[in-house]
Amino acid sequence: GTWQNSGSKWVFHVDDVFPSGNVLTASAIVFNSKNEFLMTFNTERNQWELPGGHIDETETPEQGCIREVFEEGGVNIHHLTYFGFNKITNDSPVINKETNLAYPLPSYSVYYFCECNDEPMHPPIAIECEKAESFNLDSEKVTKFIQIIVNSALKLKNKAL
């Protein structure tokens, strides 16, 4: 696939082997007890997304994922299970707005599925996220890309039970 407005190309892989290379971002499919999953509304891209983001230099991908989900989605997560990644390539460099440096290519975005307590969500503290809500796969706000990733996570989650 290709991400909207960026020209970056991605290929999603369901794999229990962690990618070697530049792992830049981590995201989570956060399930509640009703098997709904969390999405956040990103005001910079004007779209609903899975919570996640850049991994800080001092963090593991799992630690970065936990932090990003709290910042963007307002929930504490547990029982993270790695299940796949996007390999991201591009025909020309993509510049990080914060550092003004080009992202290394290829790079990888890793995915976990996990659970959260059915506690009230705190408002997102990440400036790019306006709100966070739980959805099911039938929602019109769920893109084909997110459906693919959530379906993959659901199959593996159900297999583990």
Short mmCIF file of C-alpha atoms in Angstrom, two decimals:
data_model
loop_
_atom_site.label_atom_id
_atom_site.label_comp_id
_atom_site.label_asym_id
_atom_site.label_seq_id
_atom_site.Cartn_x
_atom_site.Cartn_y
_atom_site.Cartn_z
CA GLY A 1 0.00 0.00 0.00
CA THR A 2 0.89 3.67 0.02
CA TRP A 3 0.27 6.13 2.83
CA GLN A 4 -1.97 9.05 2.04
CA ASN A 5 -0.17 12.25 0.99
CA SER A 6 3.37 10.98 1.60
CA GLY A 7 4.25 8.62 -1.21
CA SER A 8 5.81 6.23 1.33
CA LYS A 9 5.25 2.63 0.36
CA TRP A 10 4.62 -0.12 2.90
CA VAL A 11 4.20 -3.86 2.98
CA PHE A 12 2.58 -5.40 6.06
CA HIS A 13 4.04 -8.70 7.31
CA VAL A 14 2.51 -10.94 9.97
CA ASP A 15 5.62 -12.44 11.49
CA ASP A 16 6.82 -13.59 14.89
CA VAL A 17 10.39 -12.60 13.96
CA PHE A 18 11.23 -9.01 14.87
CA PRO A 19 12.68 -7.10 11.89
CA SER A 20 16.37 -6.29 11.91
CA GLY A 21 17.05 -2.76 10.81
CA ASN A 22 15.69 0.68 11.54
CA VAL A 23 12.66 0.21 13.80
CA LEU A 24 11.35 3.77 14.06
CA THR A 25 7.76 3.45 15.27
CA ALA A 26 5.59 1.11 17.28
CA SER A 27 1.79 0.88 17.34
CA ALA A 28 -0.74 -1.20 19.21
CA ILE A 29 -4.09 -2.77 18.65
CA VAL A 30 -5.55 -2.22 22.11
CA PHE A 31 -8.51 -4.50 22.82
CA ASN A 32 -11.05 -4.02 25.58
CA SER A 33 -13.21 -6.78 27.08
CA LYS A 34 -15.76 -6.40 24.23
CA ASN A 35 -13.05 -6.98 21.57
CA GLU A 36 -13.38 -3.36 20.48
CA PHE A 37 -10.10 -1.65 19.66
CA LEU A 38 -8.77 1.82 20.36
CA MET A 39 -8.22 4.46 17.69
CA THR A 40 -7.14 8.08 18.03
CA PHE A 41 -8.07 11.06 15.89
CA ASN A 42 -4.90 12.65 14.53
CA THR A 43 -5.58 16.34 13.83
CA GLU A 44 -2.38 16.76 11.75
CA ARG A 45 -3.54 14.09 9.28
CA ASN A 46 -7.28 14.59 9.89
CA GLN A 47 -7.92 10.87 10.27
CA TRP A 48 -8.54 8.07 12.76
CA GLU A 49 -5.46 5.93 13.44
CA LEU A 50 -4.14 3.19 15.69
CA PRO A 51 -2.26 4.66 18.64
CA GLY A 52 1.51 4.62 18.34
CA GLY A 53 4.45 6.65 17.21
CA HIS A 54 8.17 7.25 17.22
CA ILE A 55 10.38 5.30 19.58
CA ASP A 56 12.73 7.48 21.63
CA GLU A 57 16.46 6.67 21.54
CA THR A 58 16.43 5.41 25.14
CA GLU A 59 13.37 3.16 24.67
CA THR A 60 12.79 -0.36 23.45
CA PRO A 61 10.00 -0.64 20.87
CA GLU A 62 7.73 -2.11 23.57
CA GLN A 63 8.44 0.77 25.98
CA GLY A 64 7.84 3.31 23.20
CA CYS A 65 4.56 1.63 22.34
CA ILE A 66 3.35 1.72 25.96
CA ARG A 67 4.25 5.43 26.24
CA GLU A 68 2.69 6.39 22.90
CA VAL A 69 -0.58 4.55 23.66
CA PHE A 70 -0.85 6.36 26.98
CA GLU A 71 -0.06 9.76 25.41
CA GLU A 72 -2.39 9.33 22.44
CA GLY A 73 -5.08 7.03 23.80
CA GLY A 74 -5.13 7.78 27.50
CA VAL A 75 -5.00 4.14 28.62
CA ASN A 76 -2.49 1.89 30.32
CA ILE A 77 -1.81 -1.29 28.38
CA HIS A 78 -0.49 -4.70 29.38
CA HIS A 79 0.26 -8.13 27.92
CA LEU A 80 1.84 -6.79 24.73
CA THR A 81 2.35 -9.42 22.04
CA TYR A 82 4.44 -8.57 18.98
CA PHE A 83 2.80 -9.85 15.79
CA GLY A 84 4.08 -8.04 12.72
CA PHE A 85 5.58 -5.07 10.97
CA ASN A 86 5.40 -2.70 8.03
CA LYS A 87 8.48 -2.43 5.87
CA ILE A 88 8.55 1.16 4.67
CA THR A 89 10.33 2.27 1.51
CA ASN A 90 10.22 5.40 -0.58
CA ASP A 91 11.49 6.61 -3.93
CA SER A 92 12.81 9.82 -2.37
CA PRO A 93 13.80 10.83 1.16
CA VAL A 94 11.12 11.61 3.72
CA ILE A 95 12.13 14.38 6.12
CA ASN A 96 11.37 14.22 9.85
CA LYS A 97 9.68 17.55 10.73
CA GLU A 98 11.25 17.64 14.19
CA THR A 99 14.88 16.88 13.29
CA ASN A 100 14.90 18.06 9.65
CA LEU A 101 16.80 14.85 8.81
CA ALA A 102 15.79 12.16 6.35
CA TYR A 103 14.37 8.96 7.78
CA PRO A 104 16.57 5.93 7.09
CA LEU A 105 15.10 3.65 4.44
CA PRO A 106 14.04 0.98 4.53
CA SER A 107 12.62 1.40 8.00
CA TYR A 108 10.11 -0.57 10.01
CA SER A 109 7.00 0.08 12.04
CA VAL A 110 6.24 -2.74 14.48
CA TYR A 111 2.84 -3.81 15.79
CA TYR A 112 1.68 -5.31 19.06
CA PHE A 113 -1.71 -6.41 20.23
CA CYS A 114 -2.54 -5.96 23.87
CA GLU A 115 -5.23 -5.39 26.41
CA CYS A 116 -6.29 -2.48 28.55
CA ASN A 117 -8.35 -2.39 31.68
CA ASP A 118 -11.91 -1.23 31.16
CA GLU A 119 -11.05 1.87 33.11
CA PRO A 120 -12.08 5.33 31.99
CA MET A 121 -9.73 6.74 29.38
CA HIS A 122 -7.81 9.87 30.23
CA PRO A 123 -7.92 12.63 27.62
CA PRO A 124 -5.02 12.29 25.14
CA ILE A 125 -1.99 14.39 26.08
CA ALA A 126 -0.28 14.17 22.66
CA ILE A 127 -0.84 17.48 20.87
CA GLU A 128 -1.62 15.78 17.55
CA CYS A 129 -4.48 13.72 19.03
CA GLU A 130 -7.85 15.30 19.60
CA LYS A 131 -9.69 12.27 21.00
CA ALA A 132 -9.58 8.52 21.47
CA GLU A 133 -12.46 6.07 21.14
CA SER A 134 -13.09 2.33 20.93
CA PHE A 135 -14.39 0.89 17.66
CA ASN A 136 -15.38 -2.40 16.07
CA LEU A 137 -14.38 -3.48 12.57
CA ASP A 138 -17.77 -2.48 11.12
CA SER A 139 -17.24 1.22 11.81
CA GLU A 140 -17.02 3.47 8.77
CA LYS A 141 -14.02 5.18 10.43
CA VAL A 142 -11.91 2.01 10.14
CA THR A 143 -9.78 2.10 6.97
CA LYS A 144 -8.88 -0.97 4.91
CA PHE A 145 -5.30 -0.71 6.20
CA ILE A 146 -6.47 -0.81 9.83
CA GLN A 147 -8.93 -3.65 9.06
CA ILE A 148 -6.05 -5.77 7.73
CA ILE A 149 -3.90 -5.19 10.80
CA VAL A 150 -6.73 -5.63 13.33
CA ASN A 151 -7.97 -8.81 11.62
CA SER A 152 -4.43 -10.22 11.77
CA ALA A 153 -4.20 -9.38 15.47
CA LEU A 154 -7.64 -10.87 16.20
CA LYS A 155 -6.72 -14.18 14.52
CA LEU A 156 -3.54 -14.47 16.56
CA LYS A 157 -5.25 -13.33 19.77
CA ASN A 158 -8.03 -15.91 19.35
CA LYS A 159 -5.49 -18.61 18.53
CA ALA A 160 -3.62 -17.83 21.78
CA LEU A 161 -6.77 -18.27 23.90
#
